[in-house]
PDB file of C-alpha atoms in Angstrom:
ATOM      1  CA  UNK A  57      -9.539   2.955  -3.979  1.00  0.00           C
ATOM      2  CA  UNK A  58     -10.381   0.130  -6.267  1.00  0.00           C
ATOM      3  CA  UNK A  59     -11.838  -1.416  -8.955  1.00  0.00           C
ATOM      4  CA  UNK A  60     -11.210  -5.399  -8.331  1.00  0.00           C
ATOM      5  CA  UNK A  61     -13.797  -6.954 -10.937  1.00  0.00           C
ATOM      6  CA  UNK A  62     -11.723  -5.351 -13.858  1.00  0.00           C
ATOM      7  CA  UNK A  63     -14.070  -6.158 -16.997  1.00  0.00           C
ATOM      8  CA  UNK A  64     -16.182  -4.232 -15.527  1.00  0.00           C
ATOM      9  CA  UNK A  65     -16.683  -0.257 -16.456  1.00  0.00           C
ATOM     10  CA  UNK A  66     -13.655   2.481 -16.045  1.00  0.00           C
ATOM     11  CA  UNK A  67     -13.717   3.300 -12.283  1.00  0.00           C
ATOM     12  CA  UNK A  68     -16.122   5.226 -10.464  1.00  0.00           C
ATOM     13  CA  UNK A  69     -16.348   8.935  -9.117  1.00  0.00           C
ATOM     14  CA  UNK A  70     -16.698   6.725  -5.860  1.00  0.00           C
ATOM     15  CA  UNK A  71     -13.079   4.625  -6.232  1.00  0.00           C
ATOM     16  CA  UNK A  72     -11.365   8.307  -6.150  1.00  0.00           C
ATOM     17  CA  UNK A  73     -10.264   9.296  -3.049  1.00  0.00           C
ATOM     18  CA  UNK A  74      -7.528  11.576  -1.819  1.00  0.00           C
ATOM     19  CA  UNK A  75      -4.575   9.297  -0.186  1.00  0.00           C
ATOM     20  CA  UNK A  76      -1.190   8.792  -1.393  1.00  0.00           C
ATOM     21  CA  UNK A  77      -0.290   6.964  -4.210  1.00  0.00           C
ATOM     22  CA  UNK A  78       2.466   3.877  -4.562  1.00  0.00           C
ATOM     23  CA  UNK A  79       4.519   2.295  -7.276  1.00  0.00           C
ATOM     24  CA  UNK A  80       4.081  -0.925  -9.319  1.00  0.00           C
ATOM     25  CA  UNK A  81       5.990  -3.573 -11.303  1.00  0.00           C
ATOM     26  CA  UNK A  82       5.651  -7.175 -12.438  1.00  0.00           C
ATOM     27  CA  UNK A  83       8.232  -9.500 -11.431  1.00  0.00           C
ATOM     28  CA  UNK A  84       8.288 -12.948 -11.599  1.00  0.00           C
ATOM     29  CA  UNK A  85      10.515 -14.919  -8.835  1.00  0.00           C
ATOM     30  CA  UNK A  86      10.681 -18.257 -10.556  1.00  0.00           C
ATOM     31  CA  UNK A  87       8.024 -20.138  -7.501  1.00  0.00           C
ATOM     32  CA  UNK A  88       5.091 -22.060  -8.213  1.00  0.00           C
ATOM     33  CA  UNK A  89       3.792 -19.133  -6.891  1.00  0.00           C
ATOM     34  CA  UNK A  90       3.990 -16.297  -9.061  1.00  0.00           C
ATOM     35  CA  UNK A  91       4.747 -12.443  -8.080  1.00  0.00           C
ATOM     36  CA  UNK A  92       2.955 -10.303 -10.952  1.00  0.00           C
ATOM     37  CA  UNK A  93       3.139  -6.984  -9.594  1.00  0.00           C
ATOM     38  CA  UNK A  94       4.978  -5.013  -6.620  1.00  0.00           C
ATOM     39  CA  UNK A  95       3.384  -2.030  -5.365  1.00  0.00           C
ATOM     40  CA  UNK A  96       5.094   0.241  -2.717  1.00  0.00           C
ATOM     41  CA  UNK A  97       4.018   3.553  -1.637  1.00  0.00           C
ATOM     42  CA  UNK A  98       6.987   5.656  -0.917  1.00  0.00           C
ATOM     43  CA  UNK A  99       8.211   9.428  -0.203  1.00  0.00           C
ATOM     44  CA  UNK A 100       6.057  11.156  -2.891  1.00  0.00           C
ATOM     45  CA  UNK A 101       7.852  13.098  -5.329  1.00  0.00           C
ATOM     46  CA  UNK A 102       6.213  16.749  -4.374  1.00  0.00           C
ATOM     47  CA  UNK A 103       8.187  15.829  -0.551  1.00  0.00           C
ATOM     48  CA  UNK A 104      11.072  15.291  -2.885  1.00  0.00           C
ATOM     49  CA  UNK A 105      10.840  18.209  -5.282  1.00  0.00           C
ATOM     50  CA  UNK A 106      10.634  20.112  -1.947  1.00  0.00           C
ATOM     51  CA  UNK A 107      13.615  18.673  -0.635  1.00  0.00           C
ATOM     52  CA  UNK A 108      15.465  19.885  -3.584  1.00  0.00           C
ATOM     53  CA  UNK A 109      14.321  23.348  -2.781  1.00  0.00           C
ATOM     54  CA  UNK A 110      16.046  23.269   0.663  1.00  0.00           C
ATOM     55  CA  UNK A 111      12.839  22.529   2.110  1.00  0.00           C
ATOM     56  CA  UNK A 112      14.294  19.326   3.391  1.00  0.00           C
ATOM     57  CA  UNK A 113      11.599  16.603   5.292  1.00  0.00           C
ATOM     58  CA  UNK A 114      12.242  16.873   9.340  1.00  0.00           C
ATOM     59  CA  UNK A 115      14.201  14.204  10.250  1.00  0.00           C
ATOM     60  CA  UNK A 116      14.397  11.629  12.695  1.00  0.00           C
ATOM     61  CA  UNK A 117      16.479  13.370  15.283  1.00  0.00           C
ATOM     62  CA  UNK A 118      14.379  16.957  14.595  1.00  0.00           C
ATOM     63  CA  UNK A 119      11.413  17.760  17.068  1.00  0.00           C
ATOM     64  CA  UNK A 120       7.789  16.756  16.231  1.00  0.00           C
ATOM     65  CA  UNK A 121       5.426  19.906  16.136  1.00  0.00           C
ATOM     66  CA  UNK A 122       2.404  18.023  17.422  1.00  0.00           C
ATOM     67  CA  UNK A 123       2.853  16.306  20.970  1.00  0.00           C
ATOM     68  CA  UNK A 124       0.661  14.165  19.938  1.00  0.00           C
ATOM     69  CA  UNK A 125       2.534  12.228  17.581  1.00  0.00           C
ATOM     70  CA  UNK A 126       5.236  11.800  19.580  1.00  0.00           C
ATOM     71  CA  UNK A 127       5.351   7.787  19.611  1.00  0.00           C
ATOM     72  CA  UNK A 128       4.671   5.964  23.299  1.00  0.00           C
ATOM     73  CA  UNK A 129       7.382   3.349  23.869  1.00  0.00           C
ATOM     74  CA  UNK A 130       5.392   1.693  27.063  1.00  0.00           C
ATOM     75  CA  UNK A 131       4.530  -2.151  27.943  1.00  0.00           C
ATOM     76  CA  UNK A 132       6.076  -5.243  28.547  1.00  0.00           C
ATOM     77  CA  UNK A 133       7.993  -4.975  24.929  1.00  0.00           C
ATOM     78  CA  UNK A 134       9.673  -2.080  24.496  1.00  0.00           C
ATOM     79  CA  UNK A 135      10.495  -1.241  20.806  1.00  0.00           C
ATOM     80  CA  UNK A 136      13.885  -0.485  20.099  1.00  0.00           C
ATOM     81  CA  UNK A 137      15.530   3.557  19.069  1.00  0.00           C
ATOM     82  CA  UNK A 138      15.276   2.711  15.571  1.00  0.00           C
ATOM     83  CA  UNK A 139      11.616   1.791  15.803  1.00  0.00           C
ATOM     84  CA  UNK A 140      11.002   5.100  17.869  1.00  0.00           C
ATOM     85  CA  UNK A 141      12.671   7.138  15.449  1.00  0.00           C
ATOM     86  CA  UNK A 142      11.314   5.768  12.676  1.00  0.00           C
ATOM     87  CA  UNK A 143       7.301   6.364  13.937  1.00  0.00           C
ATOM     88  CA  UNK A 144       8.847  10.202  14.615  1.00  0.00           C
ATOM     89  CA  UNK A 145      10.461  10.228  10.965  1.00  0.00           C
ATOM     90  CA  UNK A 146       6.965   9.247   9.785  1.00  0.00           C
ATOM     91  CA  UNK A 147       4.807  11.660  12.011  1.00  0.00           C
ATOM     92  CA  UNK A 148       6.821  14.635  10.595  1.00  0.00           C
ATOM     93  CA  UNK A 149       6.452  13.140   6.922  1.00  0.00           C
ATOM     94  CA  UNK A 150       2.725  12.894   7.205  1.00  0.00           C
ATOM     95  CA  UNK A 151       2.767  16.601   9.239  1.00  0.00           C
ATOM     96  CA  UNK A 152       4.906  18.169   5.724  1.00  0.00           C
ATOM     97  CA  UNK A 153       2.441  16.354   3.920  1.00  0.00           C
ATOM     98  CA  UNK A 154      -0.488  17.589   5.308  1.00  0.00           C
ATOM     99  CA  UNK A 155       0.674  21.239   5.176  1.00  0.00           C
ATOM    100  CA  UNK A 156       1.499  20.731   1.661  1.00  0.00           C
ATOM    101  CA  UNK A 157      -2.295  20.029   1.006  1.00  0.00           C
ATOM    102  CA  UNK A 158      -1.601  17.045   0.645  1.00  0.00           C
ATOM    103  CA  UNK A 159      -3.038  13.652   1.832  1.00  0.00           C
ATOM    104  CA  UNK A 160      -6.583  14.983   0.863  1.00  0.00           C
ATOM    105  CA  UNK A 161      -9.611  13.263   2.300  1.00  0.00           C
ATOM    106  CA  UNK A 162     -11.902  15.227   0.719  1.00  0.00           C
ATOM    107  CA  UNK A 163     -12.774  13.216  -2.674  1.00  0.00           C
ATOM    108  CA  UNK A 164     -12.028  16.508  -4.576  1.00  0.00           C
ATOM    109  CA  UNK A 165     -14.011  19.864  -5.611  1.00  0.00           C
ATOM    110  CA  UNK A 166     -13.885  22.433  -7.800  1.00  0.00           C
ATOM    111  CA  UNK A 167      -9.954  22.208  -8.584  1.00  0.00           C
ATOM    112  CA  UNK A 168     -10.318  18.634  -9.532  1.00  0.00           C
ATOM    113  CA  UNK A 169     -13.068  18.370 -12.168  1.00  0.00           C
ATOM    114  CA  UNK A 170     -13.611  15.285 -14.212  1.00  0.00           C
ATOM    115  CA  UNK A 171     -15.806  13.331 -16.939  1.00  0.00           C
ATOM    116  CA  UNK A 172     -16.350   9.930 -17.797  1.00  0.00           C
ATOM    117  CA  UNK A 173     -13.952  10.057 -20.603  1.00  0.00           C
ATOM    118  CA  UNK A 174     -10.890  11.259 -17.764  1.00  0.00           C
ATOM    119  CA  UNK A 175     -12.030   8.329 -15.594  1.00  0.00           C
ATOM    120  CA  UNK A 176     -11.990   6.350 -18.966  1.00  0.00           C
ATOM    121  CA  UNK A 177      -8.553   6.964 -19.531  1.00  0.00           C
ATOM    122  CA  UNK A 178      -7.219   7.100 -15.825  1.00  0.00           C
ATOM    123  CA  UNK A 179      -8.420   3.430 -15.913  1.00  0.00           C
ATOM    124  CA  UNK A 180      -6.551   2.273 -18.910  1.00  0.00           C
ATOM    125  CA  UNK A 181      -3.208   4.285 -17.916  1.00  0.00           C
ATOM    126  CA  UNK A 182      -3.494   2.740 -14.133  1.00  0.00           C
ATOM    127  CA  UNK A 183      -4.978  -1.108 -14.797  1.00  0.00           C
ATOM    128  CA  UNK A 184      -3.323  -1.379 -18.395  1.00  0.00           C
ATOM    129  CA  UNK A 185       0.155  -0.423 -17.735  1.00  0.00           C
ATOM    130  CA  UNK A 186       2.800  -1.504 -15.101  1.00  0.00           C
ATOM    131  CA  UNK A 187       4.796   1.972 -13.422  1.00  0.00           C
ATOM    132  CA  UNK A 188       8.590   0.118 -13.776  1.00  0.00           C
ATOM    133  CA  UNK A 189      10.013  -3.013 -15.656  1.00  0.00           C
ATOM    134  CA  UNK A 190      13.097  -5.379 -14.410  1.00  0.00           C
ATOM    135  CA  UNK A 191      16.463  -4.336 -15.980  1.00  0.00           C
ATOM    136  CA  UNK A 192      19.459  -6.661 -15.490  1.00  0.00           C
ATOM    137  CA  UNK A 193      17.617  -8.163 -12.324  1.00  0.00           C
ATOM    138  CA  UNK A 194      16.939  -4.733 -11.329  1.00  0.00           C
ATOM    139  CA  UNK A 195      13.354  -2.829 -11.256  1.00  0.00           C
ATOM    140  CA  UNK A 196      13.449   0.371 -13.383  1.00  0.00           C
ATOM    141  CA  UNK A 197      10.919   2.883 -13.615  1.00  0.00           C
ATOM    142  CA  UNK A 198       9.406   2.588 -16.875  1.00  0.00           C
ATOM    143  CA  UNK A 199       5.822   2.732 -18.460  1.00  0.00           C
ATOM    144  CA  UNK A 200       5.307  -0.442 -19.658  1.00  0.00           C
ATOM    145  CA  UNK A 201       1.879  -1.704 -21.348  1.00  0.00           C
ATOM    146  CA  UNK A 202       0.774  -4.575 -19.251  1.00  0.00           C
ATOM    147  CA  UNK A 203      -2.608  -6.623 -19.005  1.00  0.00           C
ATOM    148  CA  UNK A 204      -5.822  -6.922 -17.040  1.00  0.00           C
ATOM    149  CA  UNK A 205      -5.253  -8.332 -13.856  1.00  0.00           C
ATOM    150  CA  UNK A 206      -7.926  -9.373 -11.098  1.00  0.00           C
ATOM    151  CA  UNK A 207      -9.418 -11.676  -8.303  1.00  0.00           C
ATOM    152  CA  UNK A 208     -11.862 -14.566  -9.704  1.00  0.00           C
ATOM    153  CA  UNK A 209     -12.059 -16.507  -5.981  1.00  0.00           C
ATOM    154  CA  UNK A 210     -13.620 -14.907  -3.003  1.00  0.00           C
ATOM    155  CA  UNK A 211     -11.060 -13.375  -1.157  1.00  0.00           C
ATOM    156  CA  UNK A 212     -10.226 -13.645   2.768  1.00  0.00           C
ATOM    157  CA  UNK A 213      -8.626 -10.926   4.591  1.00  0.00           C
ATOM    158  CA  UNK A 214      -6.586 -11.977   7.113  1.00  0.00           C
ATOM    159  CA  UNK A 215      -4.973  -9.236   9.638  1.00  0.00           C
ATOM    160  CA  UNK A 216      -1.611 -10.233  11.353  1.00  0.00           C
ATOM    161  CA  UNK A 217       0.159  -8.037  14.030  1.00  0.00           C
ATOM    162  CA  UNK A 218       3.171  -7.828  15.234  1.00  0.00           C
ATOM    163  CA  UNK A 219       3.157  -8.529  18.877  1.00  0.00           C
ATOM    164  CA  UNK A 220       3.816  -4.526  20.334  1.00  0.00           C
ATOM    165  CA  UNK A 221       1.080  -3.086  18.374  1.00  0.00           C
ATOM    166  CA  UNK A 222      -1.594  -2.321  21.211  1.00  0.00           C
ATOM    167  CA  UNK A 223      -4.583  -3.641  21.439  1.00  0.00           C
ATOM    168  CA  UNK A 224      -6.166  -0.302  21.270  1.00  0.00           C
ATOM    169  CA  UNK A 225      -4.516  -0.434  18.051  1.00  0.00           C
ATOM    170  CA  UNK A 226      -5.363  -3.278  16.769  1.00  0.00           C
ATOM    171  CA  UNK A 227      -8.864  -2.192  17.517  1.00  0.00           C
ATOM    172  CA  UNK A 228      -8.525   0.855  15.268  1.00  0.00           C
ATOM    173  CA  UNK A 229      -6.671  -1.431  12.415  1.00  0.00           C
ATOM    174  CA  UNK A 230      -8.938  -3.743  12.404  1.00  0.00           C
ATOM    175  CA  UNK A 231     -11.985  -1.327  11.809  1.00  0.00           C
ATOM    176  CA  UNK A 232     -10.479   0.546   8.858  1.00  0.00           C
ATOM    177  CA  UNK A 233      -9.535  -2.591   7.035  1.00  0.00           C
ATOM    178  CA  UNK A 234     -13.088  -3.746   7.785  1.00  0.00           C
ATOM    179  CA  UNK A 235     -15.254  -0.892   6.876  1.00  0.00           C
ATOM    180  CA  UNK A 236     -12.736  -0.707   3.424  1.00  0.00           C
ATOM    181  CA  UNK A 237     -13.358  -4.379   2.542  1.00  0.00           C
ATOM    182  CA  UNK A 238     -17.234  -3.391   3.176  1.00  0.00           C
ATOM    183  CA  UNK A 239     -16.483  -0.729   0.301  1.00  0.00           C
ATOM    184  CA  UNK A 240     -15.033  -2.797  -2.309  1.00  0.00           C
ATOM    185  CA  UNK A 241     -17.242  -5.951  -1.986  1.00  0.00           C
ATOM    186  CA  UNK A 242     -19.602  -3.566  -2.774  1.00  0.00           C
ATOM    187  CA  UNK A 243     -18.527  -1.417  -5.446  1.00  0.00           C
ATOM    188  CA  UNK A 244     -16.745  -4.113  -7.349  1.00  0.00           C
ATOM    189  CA  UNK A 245     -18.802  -7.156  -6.834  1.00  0.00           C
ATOM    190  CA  UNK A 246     -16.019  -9.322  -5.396  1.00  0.00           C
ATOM    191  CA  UNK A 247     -17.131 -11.545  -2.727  1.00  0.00           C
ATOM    192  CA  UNK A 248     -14.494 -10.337   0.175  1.00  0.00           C
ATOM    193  CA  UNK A 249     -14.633 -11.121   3.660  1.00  0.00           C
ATOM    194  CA  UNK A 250     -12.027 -10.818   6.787  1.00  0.00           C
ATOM    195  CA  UNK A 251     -11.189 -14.042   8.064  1.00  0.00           C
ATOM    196  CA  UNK A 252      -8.442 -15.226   9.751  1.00  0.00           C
ATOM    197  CA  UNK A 253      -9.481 -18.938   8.875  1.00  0.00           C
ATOM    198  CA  UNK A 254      -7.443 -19.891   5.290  1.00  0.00           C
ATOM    199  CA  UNK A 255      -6.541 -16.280   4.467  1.00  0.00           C
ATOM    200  CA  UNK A 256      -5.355 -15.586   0.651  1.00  0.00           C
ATOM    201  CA  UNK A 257      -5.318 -11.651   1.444  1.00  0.00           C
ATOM    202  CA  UNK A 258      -2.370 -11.283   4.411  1.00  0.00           C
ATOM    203  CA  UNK A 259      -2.387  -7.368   5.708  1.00  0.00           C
ATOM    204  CA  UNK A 260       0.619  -7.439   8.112  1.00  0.00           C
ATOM    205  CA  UNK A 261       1.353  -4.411  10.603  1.00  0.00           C
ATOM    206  CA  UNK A 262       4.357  -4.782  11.683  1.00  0.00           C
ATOM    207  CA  UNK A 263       6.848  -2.571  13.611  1.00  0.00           C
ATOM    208  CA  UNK A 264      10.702  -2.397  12.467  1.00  0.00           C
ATOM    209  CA  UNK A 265      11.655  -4.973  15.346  1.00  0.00           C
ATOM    210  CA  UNK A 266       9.324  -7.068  13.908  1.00  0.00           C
ATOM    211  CA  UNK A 267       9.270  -6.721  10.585  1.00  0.00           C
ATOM    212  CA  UNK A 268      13.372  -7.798  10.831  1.00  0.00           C
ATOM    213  CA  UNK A 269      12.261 -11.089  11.677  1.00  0.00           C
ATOM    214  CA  UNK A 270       8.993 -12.171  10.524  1.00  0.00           C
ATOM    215  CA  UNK A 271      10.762 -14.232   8.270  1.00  0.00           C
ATOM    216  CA  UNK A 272      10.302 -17.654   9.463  1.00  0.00           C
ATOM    217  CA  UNK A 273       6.630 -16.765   9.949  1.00  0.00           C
ATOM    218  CA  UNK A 274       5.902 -15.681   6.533  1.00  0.00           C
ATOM    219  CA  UNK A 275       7.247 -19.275   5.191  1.00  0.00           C
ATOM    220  CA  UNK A 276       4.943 -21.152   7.346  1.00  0.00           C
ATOM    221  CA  UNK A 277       2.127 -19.124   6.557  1.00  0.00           C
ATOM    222  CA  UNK A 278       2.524 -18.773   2.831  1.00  0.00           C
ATOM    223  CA  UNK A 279       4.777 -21.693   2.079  1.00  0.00           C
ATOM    224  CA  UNK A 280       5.475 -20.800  -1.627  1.00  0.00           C
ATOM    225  CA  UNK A 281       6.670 -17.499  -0.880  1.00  0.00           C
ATOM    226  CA  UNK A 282       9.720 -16.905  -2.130  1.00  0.00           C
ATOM    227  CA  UNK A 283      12.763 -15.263  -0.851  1.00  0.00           C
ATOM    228  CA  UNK A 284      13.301 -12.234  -2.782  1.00  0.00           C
ATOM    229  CA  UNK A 285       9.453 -12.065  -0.758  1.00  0.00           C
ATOM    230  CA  UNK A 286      10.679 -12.341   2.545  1.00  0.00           C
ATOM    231  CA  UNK A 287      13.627 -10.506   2.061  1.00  0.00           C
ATOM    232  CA  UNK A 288      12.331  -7.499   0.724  1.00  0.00           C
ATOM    233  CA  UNK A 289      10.277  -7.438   3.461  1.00  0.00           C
ATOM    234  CA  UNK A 290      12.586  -8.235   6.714  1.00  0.00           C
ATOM    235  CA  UNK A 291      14.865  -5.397   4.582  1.00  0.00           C
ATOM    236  CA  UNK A 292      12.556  -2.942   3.864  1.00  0.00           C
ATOM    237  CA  UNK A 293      14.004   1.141   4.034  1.00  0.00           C
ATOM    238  CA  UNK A 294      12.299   3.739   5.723  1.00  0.00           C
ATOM    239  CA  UNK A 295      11.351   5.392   2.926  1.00  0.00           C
ATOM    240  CA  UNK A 296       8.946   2.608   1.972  1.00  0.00           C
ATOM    241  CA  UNK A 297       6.188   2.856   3.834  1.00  0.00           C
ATOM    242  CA  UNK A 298       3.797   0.510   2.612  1.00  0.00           C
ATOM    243  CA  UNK A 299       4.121  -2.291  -0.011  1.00  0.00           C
ATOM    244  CA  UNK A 300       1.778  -4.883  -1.366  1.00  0.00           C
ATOM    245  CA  UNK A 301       2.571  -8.119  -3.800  1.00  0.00           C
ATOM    246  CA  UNK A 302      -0.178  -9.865  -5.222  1.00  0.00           C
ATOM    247  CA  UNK A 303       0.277 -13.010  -6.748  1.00  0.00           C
ATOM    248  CA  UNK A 304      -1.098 -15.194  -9.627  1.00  0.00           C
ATOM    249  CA  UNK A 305      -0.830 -18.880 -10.880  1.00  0.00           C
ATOM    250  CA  UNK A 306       1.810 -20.103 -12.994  1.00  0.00           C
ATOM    251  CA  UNK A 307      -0.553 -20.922 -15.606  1.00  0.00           C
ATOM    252  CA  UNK A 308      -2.789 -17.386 -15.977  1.00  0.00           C
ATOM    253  CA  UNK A 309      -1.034 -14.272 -14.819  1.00  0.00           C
ATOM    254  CA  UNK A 310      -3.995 -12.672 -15.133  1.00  0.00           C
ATOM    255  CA  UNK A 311      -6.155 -14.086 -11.972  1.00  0.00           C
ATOM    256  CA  UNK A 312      -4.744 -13.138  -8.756  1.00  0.00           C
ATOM    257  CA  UNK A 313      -4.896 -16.169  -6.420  1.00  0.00           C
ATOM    258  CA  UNK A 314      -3.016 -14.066  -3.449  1.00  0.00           C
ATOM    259  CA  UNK A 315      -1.779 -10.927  -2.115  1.00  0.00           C
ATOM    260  CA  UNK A 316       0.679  -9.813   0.930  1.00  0.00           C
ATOM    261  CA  UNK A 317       0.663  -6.549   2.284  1.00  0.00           C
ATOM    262  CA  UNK A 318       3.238  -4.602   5.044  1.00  0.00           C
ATOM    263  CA  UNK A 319       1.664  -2.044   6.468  1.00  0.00           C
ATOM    264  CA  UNK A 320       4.490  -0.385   9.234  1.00  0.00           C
ATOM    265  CA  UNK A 321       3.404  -0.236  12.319  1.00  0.00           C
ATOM    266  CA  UNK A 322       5.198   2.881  13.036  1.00  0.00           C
ATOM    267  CA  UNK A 323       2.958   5.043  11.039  1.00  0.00           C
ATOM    268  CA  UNK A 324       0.336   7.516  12.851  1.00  0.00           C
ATOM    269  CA  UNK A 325      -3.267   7.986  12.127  1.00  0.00           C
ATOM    270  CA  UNK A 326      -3.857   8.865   8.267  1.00  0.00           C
ATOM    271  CA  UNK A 327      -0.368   7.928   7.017  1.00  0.00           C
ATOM    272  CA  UNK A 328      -1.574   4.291   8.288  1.00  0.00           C
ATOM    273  CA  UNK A 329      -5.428   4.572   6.655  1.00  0.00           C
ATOM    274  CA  UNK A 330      -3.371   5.497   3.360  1.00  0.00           C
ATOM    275  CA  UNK A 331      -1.325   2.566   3.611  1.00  0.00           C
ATOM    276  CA  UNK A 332      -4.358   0.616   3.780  1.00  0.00           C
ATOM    277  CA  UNK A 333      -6.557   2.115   1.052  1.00  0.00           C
ATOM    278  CA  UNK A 334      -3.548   2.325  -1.508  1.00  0.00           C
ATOM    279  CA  UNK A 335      -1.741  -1.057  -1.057  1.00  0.00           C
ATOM    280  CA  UNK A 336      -5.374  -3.415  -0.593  1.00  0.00           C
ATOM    281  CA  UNK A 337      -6.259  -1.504  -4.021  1.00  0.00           C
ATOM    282  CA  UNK A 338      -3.605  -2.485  -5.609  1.00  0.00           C
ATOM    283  CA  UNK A 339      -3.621  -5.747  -4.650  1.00  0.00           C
ATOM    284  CA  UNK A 340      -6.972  -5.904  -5.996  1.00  0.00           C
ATOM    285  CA  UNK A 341      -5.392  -5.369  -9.830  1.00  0.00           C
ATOM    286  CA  UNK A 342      -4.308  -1.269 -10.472  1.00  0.00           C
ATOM    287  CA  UNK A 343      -0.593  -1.869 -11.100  1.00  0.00           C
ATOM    288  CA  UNK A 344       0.081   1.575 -11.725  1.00  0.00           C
ATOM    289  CA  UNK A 345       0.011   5.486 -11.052  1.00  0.00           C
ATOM    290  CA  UNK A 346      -1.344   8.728 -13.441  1.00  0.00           C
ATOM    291  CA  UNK A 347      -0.242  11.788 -12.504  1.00  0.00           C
ATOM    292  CA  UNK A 348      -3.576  12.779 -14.295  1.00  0.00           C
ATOM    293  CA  UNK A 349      -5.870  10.817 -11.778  1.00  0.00           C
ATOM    294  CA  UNK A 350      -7.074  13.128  -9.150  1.00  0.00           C
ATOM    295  CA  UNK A 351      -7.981  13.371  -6.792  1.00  0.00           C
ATOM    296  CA  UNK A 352      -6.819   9.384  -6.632  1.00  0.00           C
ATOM    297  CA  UNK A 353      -4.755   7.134  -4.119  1.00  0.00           C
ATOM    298  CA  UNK A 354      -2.984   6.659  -7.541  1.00  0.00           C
ATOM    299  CA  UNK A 355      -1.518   9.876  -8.255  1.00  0.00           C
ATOM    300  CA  UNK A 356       1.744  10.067  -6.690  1.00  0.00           C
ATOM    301  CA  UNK A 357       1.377  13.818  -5.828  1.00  0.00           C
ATOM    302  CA  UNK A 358      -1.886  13.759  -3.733  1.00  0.00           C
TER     303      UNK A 358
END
């Protein structure tokens, strides 16, 4: 979760739940526009530590335990092999996950105590600091101390899909992204609405086909996004699942003015709702993870 209005008190018992956590940098890609911070939630390190330990993540090709993950390539526009494989790659990553104890939707018990002070200093370590710096044009994971960052304009969420994500879908999108807007209008005071009318808050879900060329799109919607922007996204690996960019004026790098966020279509049920609550968080301001935030979207283990 979130804490958007960020002069406001440490975050809540409330803004803690248990979803995956992402990554975050600052970048600046020389627009009028300016990128302050890249978040992207990707294969968590416990999936990778496990990896390491011959427990290696099903792959692609590999059978999915639960028939009903197993991705339905019907209608009109029929998603290419790599988009199949990709939702199947993704249903057996949230299945590992899950039998990891991972993904928690609880909000935490009796193995995840805290205090005001914790949630005093989870705040600082995840709004205060930025998770990797640019090296040689290159991102580079490295605790950096940063600044506060925030919204000071109403924000309007507007929902693009891609055009073979079914309605039913949609439906189900559309809801989650609602009732979580709901939540942090009212826990951090920001006036946020969803609104396809002028959006400054674009949530995208978007399978691979898609994705590959949403290009043109993107730079008639947002016409000061720049192409590192567009390219990262049309480019973006499998084992990104999620990413958001939020973006300030050239003049105060501290008051977001927009935010972009790629949610991949190909995900399944609670891999997707993950997506949502981690990457629309931090595009609300939380640049960064704490492996001592839990249970918290922004602890890359959880």
């Amino acid at each position: 979760m979130n804490c958007a209005t960020l002069c406001q008190p440490p975050m809540p018992a409330e803004l803690q739940p248990g979803m995956q956590s992402g990554q975050a940098c600052p970048i600046h890609d020389g627009n009028p526009m300016r990128l302050t911070h890249l978040a992207i939630l990707k294969r968590p390190r416990a999936i990778l530590l496990a990896m390491i330990g011959a427990l290696a993540l099903v792959s692609a090709c590999e059978q999915i335990p639960d028939a009903a993950l197993e991705p339905q390539n019907t209608g009109p526009d029929k998603r290419s092999d790599e988009s199949v494989q990709l939702q199947r790659y993704y249903a057996s990553v949230q299945t590992k996950l899950q039998t990891q104890g991972l993904l928690r939707t609880d909000g935490g018990g009796p193995d995840v105590p805290f205090t005001a002070t914790t949630l005093a200093q989870n705040f600082e370590r995840i709004a205060l600091f930025d998770e990797y710096a640019i090296r040689g044009g290159r991102f580079v994971a490295q605790q950096t101390p940063s600044h506060l960052r925030r919204w000071e304009r109403p924000i309007r969420v507007g929902l693009l899909f891609g055009d073979q994500v079914p309605e039913a879908q949609r439906a189900i999108d559309r809801e989650n992204v609602a009732a979580y807007v709901r939540r942090l209008s009212r826990l951090t005071g920001v006036n946020m609405t969803v609104s396809n009318a002028n959006p400054n808050f674009h949530v995208m879900f978007l399978y691979r086909d898609e994705q590959k060329n949403i290009g043109p799109l993107l730079r008639q919607r947002i016409p000061d996004l720049g192409q590192v922007v567009i390219d990262e996204i049309t480019q973006s690996p499998r084992n990104t699942f999620c990413v958001a960019y939020a973006f300030s004026d050239q003049n105060n790098s501290s008051s977001y003015t927009s935010a972009l966020i790629l949610v991949k279509a190909e995900h399944t049920d609670l891999m997707r709702l993950s997506c949502i609550h981690e990457e629309m968080a931090q595009a609300m301001g939380l640049a960064n993870d704490s492996p001592t935030a839990r249970p918290s979207i922004f602890n890359d283990d959880e």
